[in-house]
CSV table of C-alpha atoms in Angstrom, one decimal:
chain,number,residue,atom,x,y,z
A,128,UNK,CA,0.0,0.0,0.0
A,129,UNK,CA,2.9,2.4,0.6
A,130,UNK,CA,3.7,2.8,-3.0
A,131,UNK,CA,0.0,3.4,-3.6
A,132,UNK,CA,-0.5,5.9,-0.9
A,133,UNK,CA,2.5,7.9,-2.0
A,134,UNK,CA,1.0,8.0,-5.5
A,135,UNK,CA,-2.4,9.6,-4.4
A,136,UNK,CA,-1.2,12.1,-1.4
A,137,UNK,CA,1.7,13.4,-4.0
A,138,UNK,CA,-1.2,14.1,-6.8
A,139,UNK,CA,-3.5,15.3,-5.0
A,140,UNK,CA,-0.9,17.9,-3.3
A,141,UNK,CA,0.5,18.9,-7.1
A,142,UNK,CA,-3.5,19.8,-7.5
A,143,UNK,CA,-4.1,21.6,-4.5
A,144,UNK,CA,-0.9,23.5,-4.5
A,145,UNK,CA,-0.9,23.9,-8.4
A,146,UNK,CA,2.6,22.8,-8.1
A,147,UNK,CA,3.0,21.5,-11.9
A,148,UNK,CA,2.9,25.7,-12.5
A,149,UNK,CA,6.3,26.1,-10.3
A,150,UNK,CA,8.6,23.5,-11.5
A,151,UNK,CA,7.4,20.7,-10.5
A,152,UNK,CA,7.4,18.0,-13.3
A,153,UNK,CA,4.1,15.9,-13.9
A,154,UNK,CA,2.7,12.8,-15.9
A,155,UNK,CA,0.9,14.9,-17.7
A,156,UNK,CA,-1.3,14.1,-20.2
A,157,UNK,CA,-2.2,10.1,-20.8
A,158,UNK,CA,-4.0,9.0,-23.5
A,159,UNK,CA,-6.7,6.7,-23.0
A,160,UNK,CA,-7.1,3.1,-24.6
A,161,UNK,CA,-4.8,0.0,-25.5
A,162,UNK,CA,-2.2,0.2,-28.0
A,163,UNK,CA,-3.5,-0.8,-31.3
A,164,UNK,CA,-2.7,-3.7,-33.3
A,165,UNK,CA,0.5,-3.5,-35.4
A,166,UNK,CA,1.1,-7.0,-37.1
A,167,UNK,CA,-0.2,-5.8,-40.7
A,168,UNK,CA,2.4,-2.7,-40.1
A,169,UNK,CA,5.5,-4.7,-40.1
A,170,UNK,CA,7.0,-5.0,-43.9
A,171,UNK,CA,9.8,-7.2,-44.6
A,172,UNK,CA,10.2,-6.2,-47.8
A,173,UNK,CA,11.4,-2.6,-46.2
A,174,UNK,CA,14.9,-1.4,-47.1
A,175,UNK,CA,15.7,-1.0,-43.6
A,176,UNK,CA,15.0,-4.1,-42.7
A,177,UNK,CA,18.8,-5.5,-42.3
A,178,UNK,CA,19.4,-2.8,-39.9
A,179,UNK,CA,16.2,-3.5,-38.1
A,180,UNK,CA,17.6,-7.1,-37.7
A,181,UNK,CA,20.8,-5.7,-36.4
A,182,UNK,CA,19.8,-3.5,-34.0
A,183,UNK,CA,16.8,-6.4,-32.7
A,184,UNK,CA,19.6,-8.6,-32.4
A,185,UNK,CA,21.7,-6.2,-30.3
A,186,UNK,CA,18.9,-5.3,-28.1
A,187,UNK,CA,17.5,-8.6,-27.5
A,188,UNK,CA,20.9,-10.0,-26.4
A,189,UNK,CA,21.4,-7.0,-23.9
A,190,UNK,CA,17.2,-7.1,-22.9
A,191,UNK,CA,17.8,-11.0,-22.0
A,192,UNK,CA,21.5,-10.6,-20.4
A,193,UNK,CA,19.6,-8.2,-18.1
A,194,UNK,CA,16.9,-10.3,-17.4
A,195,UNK,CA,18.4,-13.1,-16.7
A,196,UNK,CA,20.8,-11.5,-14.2
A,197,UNK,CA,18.0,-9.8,-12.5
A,198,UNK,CA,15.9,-13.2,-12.3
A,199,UNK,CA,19.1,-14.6,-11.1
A,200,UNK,CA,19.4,-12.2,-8.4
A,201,UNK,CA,16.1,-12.0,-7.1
A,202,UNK,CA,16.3,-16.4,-6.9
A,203,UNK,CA,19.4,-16.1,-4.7
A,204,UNK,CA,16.7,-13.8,-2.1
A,205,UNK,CA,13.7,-16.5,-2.4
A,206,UNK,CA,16.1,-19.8,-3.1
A,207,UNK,CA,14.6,-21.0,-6.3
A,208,UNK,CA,16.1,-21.8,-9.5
A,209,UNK,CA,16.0,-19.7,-12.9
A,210,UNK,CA,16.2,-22.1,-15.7
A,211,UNK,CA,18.1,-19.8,-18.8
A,212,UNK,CA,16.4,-21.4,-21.8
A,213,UNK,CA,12.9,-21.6,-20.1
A,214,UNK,CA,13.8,-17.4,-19.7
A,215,UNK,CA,15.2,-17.2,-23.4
A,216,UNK,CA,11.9,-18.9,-24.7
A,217,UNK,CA,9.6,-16.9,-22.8
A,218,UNK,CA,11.2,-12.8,-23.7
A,219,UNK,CA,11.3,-14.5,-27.2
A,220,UNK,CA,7.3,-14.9,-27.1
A,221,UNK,CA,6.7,-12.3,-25.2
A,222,UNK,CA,8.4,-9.9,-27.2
A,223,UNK,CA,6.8,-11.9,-30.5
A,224,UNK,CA,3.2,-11.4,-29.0
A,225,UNK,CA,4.2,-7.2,-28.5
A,226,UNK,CA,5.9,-6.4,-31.2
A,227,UNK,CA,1.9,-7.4,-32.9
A,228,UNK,CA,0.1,-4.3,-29.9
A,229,UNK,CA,2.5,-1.4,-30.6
A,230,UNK,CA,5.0,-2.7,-27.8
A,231,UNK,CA,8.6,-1.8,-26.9
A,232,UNK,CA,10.8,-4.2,-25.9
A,233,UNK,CA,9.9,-6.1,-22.8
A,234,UNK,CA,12.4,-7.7,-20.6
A,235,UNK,CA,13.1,-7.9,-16.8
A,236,UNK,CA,14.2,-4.7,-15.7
A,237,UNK,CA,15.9,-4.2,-12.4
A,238,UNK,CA,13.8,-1.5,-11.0
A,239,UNK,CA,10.2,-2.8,-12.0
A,240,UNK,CA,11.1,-5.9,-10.7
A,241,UNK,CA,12.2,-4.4,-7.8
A,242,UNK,CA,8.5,-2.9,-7.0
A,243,UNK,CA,7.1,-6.0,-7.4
A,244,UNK,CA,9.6,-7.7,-5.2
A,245,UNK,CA,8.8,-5.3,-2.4
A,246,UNK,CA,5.0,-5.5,-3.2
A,247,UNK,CA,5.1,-9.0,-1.9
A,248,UNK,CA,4.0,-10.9,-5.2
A,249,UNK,CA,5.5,-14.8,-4.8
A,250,UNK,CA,4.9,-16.2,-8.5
A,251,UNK,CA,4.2,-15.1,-12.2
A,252,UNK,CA,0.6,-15.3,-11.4
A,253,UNK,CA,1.1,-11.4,-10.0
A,254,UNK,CA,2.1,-10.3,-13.5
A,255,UNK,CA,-1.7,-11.4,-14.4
A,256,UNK,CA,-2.6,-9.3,-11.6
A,257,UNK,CA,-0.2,-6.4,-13.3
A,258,UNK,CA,-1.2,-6.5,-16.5
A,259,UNK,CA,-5.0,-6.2,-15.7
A,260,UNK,CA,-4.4,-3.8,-13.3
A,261,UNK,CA,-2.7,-1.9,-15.9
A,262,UNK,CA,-5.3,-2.2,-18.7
A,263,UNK,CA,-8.2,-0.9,-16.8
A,264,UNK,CA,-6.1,2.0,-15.5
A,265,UNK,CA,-5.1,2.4,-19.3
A,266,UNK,CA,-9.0,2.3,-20.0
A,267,UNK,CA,-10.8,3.9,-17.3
A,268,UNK,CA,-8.3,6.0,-14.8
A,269,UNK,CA,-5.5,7.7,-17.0
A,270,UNK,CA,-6.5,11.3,-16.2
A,271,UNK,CA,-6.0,10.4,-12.5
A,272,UNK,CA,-2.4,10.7,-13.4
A,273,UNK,CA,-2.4,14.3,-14.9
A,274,UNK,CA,-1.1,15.8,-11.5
A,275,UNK,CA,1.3,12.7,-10.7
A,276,UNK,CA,4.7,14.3,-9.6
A,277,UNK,CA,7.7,12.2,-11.8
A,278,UNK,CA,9.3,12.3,-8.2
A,279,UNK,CA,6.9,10.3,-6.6
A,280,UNK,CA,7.6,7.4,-8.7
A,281,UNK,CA,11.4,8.1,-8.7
A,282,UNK,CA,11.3,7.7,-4.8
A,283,UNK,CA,9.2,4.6,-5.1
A,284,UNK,CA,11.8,3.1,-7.5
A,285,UNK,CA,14.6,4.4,-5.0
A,286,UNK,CA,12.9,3.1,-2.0
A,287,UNK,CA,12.5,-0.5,-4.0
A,288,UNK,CA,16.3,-0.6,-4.8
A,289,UNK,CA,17.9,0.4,-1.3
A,290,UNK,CA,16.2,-2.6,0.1
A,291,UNK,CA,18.2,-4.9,-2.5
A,292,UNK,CA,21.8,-3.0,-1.1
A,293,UNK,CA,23.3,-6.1,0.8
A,294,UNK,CA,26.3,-4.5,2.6
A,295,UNK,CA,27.5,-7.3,4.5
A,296,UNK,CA,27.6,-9.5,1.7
A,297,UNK,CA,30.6,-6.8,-0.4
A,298,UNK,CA,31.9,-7.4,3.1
A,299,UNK,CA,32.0,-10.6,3.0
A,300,UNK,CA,33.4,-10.6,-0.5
A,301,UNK,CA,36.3,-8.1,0.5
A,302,UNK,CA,37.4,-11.0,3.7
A,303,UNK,CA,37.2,-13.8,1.2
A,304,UNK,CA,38.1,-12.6,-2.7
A,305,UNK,CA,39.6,-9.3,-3.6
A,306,UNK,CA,39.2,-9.5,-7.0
A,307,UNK,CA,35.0,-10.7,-6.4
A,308,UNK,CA,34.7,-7.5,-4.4
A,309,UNK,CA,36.2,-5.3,-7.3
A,310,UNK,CA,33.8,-6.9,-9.6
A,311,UNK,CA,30.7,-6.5,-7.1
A,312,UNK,CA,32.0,-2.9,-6.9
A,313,UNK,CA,32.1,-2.1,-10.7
A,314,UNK,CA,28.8,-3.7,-11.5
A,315,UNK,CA,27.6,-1.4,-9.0
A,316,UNK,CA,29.2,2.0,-9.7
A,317,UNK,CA,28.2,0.7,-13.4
A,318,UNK,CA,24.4,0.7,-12.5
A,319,UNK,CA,24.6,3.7,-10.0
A,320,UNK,CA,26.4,6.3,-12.7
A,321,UNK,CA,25.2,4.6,-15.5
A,322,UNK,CA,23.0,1.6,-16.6
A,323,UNK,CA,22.0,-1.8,-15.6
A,324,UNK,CA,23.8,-2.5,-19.5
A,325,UNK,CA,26.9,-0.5,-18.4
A,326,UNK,CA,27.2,-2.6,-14.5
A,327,UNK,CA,26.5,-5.9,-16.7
A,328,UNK,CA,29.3,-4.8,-19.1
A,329,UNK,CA,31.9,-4.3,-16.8
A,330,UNK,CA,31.0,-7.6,-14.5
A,331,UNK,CA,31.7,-9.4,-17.4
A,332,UNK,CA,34.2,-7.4,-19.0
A,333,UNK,CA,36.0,-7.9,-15.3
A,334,UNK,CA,34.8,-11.3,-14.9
A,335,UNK,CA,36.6,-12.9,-18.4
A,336,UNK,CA,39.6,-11.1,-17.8
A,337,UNK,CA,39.8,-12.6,-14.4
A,338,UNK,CA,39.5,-16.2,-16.3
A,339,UNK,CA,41.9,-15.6,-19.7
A,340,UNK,CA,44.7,-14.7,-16.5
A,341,UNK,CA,43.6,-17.8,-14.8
A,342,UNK,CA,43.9,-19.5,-17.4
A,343,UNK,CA,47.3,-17.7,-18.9
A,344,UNK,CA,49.0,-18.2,-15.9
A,345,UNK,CA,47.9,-21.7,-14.3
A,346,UNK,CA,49.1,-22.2,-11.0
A,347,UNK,CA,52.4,-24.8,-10.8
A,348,UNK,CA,53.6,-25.8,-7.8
A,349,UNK,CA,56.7,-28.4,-6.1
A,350,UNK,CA,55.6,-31.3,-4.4
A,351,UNK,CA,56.5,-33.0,-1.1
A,352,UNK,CA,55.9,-36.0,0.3
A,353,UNK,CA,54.3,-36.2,3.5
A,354,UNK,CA,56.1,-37.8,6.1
A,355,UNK,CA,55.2,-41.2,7.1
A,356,UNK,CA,52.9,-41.6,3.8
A,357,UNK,CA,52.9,-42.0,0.5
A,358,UNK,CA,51.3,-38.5,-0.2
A,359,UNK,CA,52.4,-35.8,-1.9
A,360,UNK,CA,51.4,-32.3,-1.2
A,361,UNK,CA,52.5,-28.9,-1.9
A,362,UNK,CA,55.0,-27.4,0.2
A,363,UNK,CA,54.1,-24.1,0.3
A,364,UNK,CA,50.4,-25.2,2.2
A,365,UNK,CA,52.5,-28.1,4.1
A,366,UNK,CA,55.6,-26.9,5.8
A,367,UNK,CA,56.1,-31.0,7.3
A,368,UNK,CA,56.2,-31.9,3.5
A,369,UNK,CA,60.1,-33.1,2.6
A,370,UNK,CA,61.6,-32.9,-0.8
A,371,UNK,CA,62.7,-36.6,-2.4
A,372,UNK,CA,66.8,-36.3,-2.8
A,373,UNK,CA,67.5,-35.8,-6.5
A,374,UNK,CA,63.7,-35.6,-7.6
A,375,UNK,CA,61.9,-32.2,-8.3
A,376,UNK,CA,58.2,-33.3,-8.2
A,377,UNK,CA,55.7,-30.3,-9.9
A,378,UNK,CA,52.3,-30.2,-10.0
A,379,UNK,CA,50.1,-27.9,-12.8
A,380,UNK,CA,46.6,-26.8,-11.7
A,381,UNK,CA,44.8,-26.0,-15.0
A,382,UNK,CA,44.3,-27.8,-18.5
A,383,UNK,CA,47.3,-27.2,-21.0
A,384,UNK,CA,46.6,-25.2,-24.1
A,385,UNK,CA,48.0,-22.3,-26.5
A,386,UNK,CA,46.6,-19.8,-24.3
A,387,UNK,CA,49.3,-21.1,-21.3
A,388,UNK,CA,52.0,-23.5,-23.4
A,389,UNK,CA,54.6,-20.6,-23.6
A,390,UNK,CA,54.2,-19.8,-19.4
A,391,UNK,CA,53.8,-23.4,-18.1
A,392,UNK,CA,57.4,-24.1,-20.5
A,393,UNK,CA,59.2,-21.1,-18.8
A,394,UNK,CA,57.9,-21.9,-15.3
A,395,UNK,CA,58.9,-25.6,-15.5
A,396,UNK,CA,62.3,-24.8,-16.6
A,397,UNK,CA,62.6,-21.5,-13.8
A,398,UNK,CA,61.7,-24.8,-11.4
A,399,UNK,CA,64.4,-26.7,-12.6
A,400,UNK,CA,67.0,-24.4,-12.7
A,401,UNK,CA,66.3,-23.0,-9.0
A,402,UNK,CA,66.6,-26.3,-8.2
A,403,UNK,CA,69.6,-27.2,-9.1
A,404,UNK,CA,71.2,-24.2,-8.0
A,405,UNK,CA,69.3,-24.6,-4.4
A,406,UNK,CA,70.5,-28.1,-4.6
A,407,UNK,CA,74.3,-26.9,-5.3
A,408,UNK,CA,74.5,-24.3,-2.9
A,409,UNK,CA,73.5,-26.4,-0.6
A,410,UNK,CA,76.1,-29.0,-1.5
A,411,UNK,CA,73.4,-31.9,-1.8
A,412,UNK,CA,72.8,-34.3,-4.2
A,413,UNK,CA,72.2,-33.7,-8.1
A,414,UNK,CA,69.1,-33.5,-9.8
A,415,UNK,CA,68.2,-36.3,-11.8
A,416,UNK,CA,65.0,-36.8,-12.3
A,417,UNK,CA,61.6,-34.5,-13.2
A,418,UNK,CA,58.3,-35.5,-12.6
A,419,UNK,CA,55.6,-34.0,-14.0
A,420,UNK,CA,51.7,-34.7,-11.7
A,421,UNK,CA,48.9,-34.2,-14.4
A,422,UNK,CA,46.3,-35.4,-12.2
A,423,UNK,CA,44.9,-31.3,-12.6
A,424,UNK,CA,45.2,-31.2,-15.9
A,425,UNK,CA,41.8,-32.1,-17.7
A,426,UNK,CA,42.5,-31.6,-21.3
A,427,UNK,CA,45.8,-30.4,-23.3
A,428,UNK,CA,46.1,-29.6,-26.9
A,429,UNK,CA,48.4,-29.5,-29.8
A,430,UNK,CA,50.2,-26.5,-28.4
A,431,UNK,CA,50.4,-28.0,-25.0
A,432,UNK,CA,51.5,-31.7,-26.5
A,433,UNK,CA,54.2,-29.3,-28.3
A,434,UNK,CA,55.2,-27.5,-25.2
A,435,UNK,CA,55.3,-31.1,-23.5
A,436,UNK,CA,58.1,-32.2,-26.0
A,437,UNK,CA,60.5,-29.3,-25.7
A,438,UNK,CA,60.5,-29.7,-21.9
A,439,UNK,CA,61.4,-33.3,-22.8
A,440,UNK,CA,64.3,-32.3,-24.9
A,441,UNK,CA,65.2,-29.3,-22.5
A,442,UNK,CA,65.4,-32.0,-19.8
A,443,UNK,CA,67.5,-34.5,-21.6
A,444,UNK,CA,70.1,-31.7,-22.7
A,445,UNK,CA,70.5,-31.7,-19.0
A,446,UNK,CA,70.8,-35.1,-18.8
A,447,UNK,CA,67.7,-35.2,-16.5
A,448,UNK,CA,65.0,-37.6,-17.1
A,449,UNK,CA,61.6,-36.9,-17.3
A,450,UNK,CA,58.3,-38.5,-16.2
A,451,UNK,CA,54.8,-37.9,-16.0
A,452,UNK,CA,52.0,-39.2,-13.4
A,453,UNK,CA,47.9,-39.5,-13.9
A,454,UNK,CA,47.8,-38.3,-16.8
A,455,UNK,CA,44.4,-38.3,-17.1
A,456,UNK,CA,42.3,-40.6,-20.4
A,457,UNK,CA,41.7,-38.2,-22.7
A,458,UNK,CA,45.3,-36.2,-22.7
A,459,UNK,CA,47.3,-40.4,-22.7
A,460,UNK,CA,44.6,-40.3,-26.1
A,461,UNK,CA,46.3,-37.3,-27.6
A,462,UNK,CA,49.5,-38.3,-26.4
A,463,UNK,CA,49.4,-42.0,-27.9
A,464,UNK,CA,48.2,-40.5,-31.2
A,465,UNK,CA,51.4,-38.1,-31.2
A,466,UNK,CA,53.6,-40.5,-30.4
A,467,UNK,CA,54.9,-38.6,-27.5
A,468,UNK,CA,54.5,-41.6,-25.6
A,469,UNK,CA,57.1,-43.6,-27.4
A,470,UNK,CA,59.5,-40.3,-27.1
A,471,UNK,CA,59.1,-40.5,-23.5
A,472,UNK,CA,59.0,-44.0,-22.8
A,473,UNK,CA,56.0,-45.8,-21.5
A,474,UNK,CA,58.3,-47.2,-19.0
A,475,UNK,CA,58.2,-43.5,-17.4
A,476,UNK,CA,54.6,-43.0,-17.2
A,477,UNK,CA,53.0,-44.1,-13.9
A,478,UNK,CA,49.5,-44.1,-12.4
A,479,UNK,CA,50.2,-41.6,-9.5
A,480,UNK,CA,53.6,-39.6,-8.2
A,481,UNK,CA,54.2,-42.2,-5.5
A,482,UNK,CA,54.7,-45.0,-7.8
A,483,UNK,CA,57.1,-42.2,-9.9
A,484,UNK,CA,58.9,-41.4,-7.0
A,485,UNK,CA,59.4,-45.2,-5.6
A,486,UNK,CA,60.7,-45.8,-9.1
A,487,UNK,CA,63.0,-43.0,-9.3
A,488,UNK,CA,64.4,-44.2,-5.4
A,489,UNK,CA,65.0,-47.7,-7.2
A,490,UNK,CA,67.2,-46.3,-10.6
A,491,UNK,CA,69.1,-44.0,-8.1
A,492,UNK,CA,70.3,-46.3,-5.6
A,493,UNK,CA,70.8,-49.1,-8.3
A,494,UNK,CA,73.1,-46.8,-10.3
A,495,UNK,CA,74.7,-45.6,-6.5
A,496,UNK,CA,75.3,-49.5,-6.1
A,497,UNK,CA,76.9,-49.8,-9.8
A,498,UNK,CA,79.3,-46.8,-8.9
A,499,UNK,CA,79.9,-48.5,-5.4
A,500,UNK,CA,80.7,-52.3,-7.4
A,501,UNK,CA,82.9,-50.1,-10.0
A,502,UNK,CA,84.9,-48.3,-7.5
A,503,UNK,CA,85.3,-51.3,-5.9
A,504,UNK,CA,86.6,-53.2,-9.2
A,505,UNK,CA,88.4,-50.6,-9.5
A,506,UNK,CA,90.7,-50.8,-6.2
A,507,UNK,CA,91.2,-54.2,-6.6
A,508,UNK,CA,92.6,-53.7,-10.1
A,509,UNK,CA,95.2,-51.5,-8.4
A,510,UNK,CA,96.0,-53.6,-6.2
């Protein structure tokens, strides 16, 4: 009712006070009647109509992109599910069935929806309620609006928003995510000082930018092993976690492709060499072997497979040796068919980093017992 009051006290003080005469702007005059029908107006045999299509199209990507966020942020309030194709379908006909009554576009704008919110309706049976409500006023009551102030229904669309403002949730966002704060932040400066269009722009704008340098620069990581188990862990998150003497074990978090194949090369081989210099200032044993987890790694193409094969050779020029663990099905498909496989060896491919590791153990103390036998031979020649 507060919407409704507001309406009726602020018109009927514009008449008393003859406000409309000092400044004050007003409805004005309202026409009364339903649009009229338009279908035998359309002509697709217009010369404009290629530019008509364009500018449709463009509009009814940016009418459903707003509808769909709104309906998506008025089911996180009520917990219910909004269903993108059963949205797309339903603008579509709605828009079909308007553009036949002299219609603009109809989507789900913020601030209408909004009102309604705050009016309490609970389903789409309140848009029946609307619309009737609407074409009797359109019939019978339009002159009733002659003296409504344009600030009354600004304030009622203002009042209908500041109850959507959810402060503690940007809170929330700024303890967790920085970067999910900065795009809350810019959608919302967008819509404040601009348009719903301009906030969804920049959300998204934001948003994929965020992903390309996820994706552009995957997260890689050295693995430890876990003391008194066979697990392997980062050792940046686990401190306990102890390197495996003459074994660099890394990890990449994200699928391999052109977009990252450059990166995760140069990475991999700034791991390797701050190894080896760690290892020598440190006056322990050599590197010897590289082990690659893929467990993370969900899909890989021909630029990744490529990037895959130069490590190999950068890791032979070393005279390193290089294996891989869990790959996953689809990349050991792409690598089969590439015959990387057969560069690498299947005999260096193994089902997770444990089994790597425990195999790498095995060549480096049967090669420490060789040197040991030869030694020995050795001594007793000389004697």
């Amino acid at each position: 009712m507060a919407p409704l009051t507001t309406v009726i006290l602020g018109s009927l003080l514009v008449y008393l006070t003859h406000a409309e005469k000092h400044g004050v702007q007003v409805i004005g005059h309202l026409k009364k009647g339903l649009n009229p029908p338009s279908a035998s107006d359309l002509a697709f045999g217009s010369s404009h109509l290629m530019a008509a299509i364009k500018t449709g199209i463009v509009i009814g990507i940016i009418g459903l992109a707003e509808g769909i966020a709104v309906g998506r942020t008025f089911a996180m309030f009520k917990n219910y599910h909004i269903d993108g194709n059963k949205e797309m379908i339903a603008f579509g006909m709605m828009n079909i069935a308007g553009s036949c009554t002299s219609c603009y576009l109809t989507a789900g704008p913020f601030s209408r929806t909004a009102v309604n919110f705050n009016a309490g309706s609970r389903s789409a049976v309140s848009n029946i309620v609307m619309a009737t409500a609407v074409m009797f006023t359109l019939l019978f009551l339009t002159p009733l609006f002659h003296y409504t102030p344009l600030v009354v229904l600004s304030s009622i669309i203002i009042a209908a928003m500041l109850g959507l403002l959810d402060y503690e949730a940007a809170i929330h966002l700024w303890k967790i995510e920085k970067f999910d704060f900065l795009i809350c932040l810019g959608a919302y400066l967008g819509v404040v000082l601009g348009s719903v269009e301009i906030g969804l722009i920049i959300a998204i704008t934001v948003s994929l930018l965020r992903i390309i340098l996820f994706v552009a620069r995957p997260r890689t990581m050295v693995l430890g092993n876990i003391p008194n188990s066979g697990i392997y862990r980062s050792m940046d998150q686990y401190q306990m976690a102890n390197s495996v003497p003459g074994v660099l074990i890394l990890q990449i978090d994200a699928p391999v492709f052109f977009a990252n194949a450059s990166y995760l090369r140069e990475r991999i081989s700034r791991w390797i060499y701050e190894e080896e210099d760690r290892l020598k200032s440190a006056g322990e044993a050599s590197l010897h072997y590289v082990i690659l987890d893929l467990s993370a790694v969900g899909s890989i193409d021909t630029s990744g497979i490529s990037m895959l094969e130069e490590l190999m050779k950068n890791v032979h020029r070393k005279r390193l040796q290089l294996l891989l663990a869990n790959p996953q099905s689809e990349m050991m498909k792409k690598l089969d068919k590439s015959k990387l496989i057969d560069k690498i060896g299947q005999g260096w491919i193994f089902l997770t980093v444990e089994e790597a590791v425990s195999a790498c153990n095995f060549m480096l103390h049967t090669c420490k017992a060789i040197h040991v036998a030869v030694d020995q031979n050795a001594e007793e020649n000389k004697v």
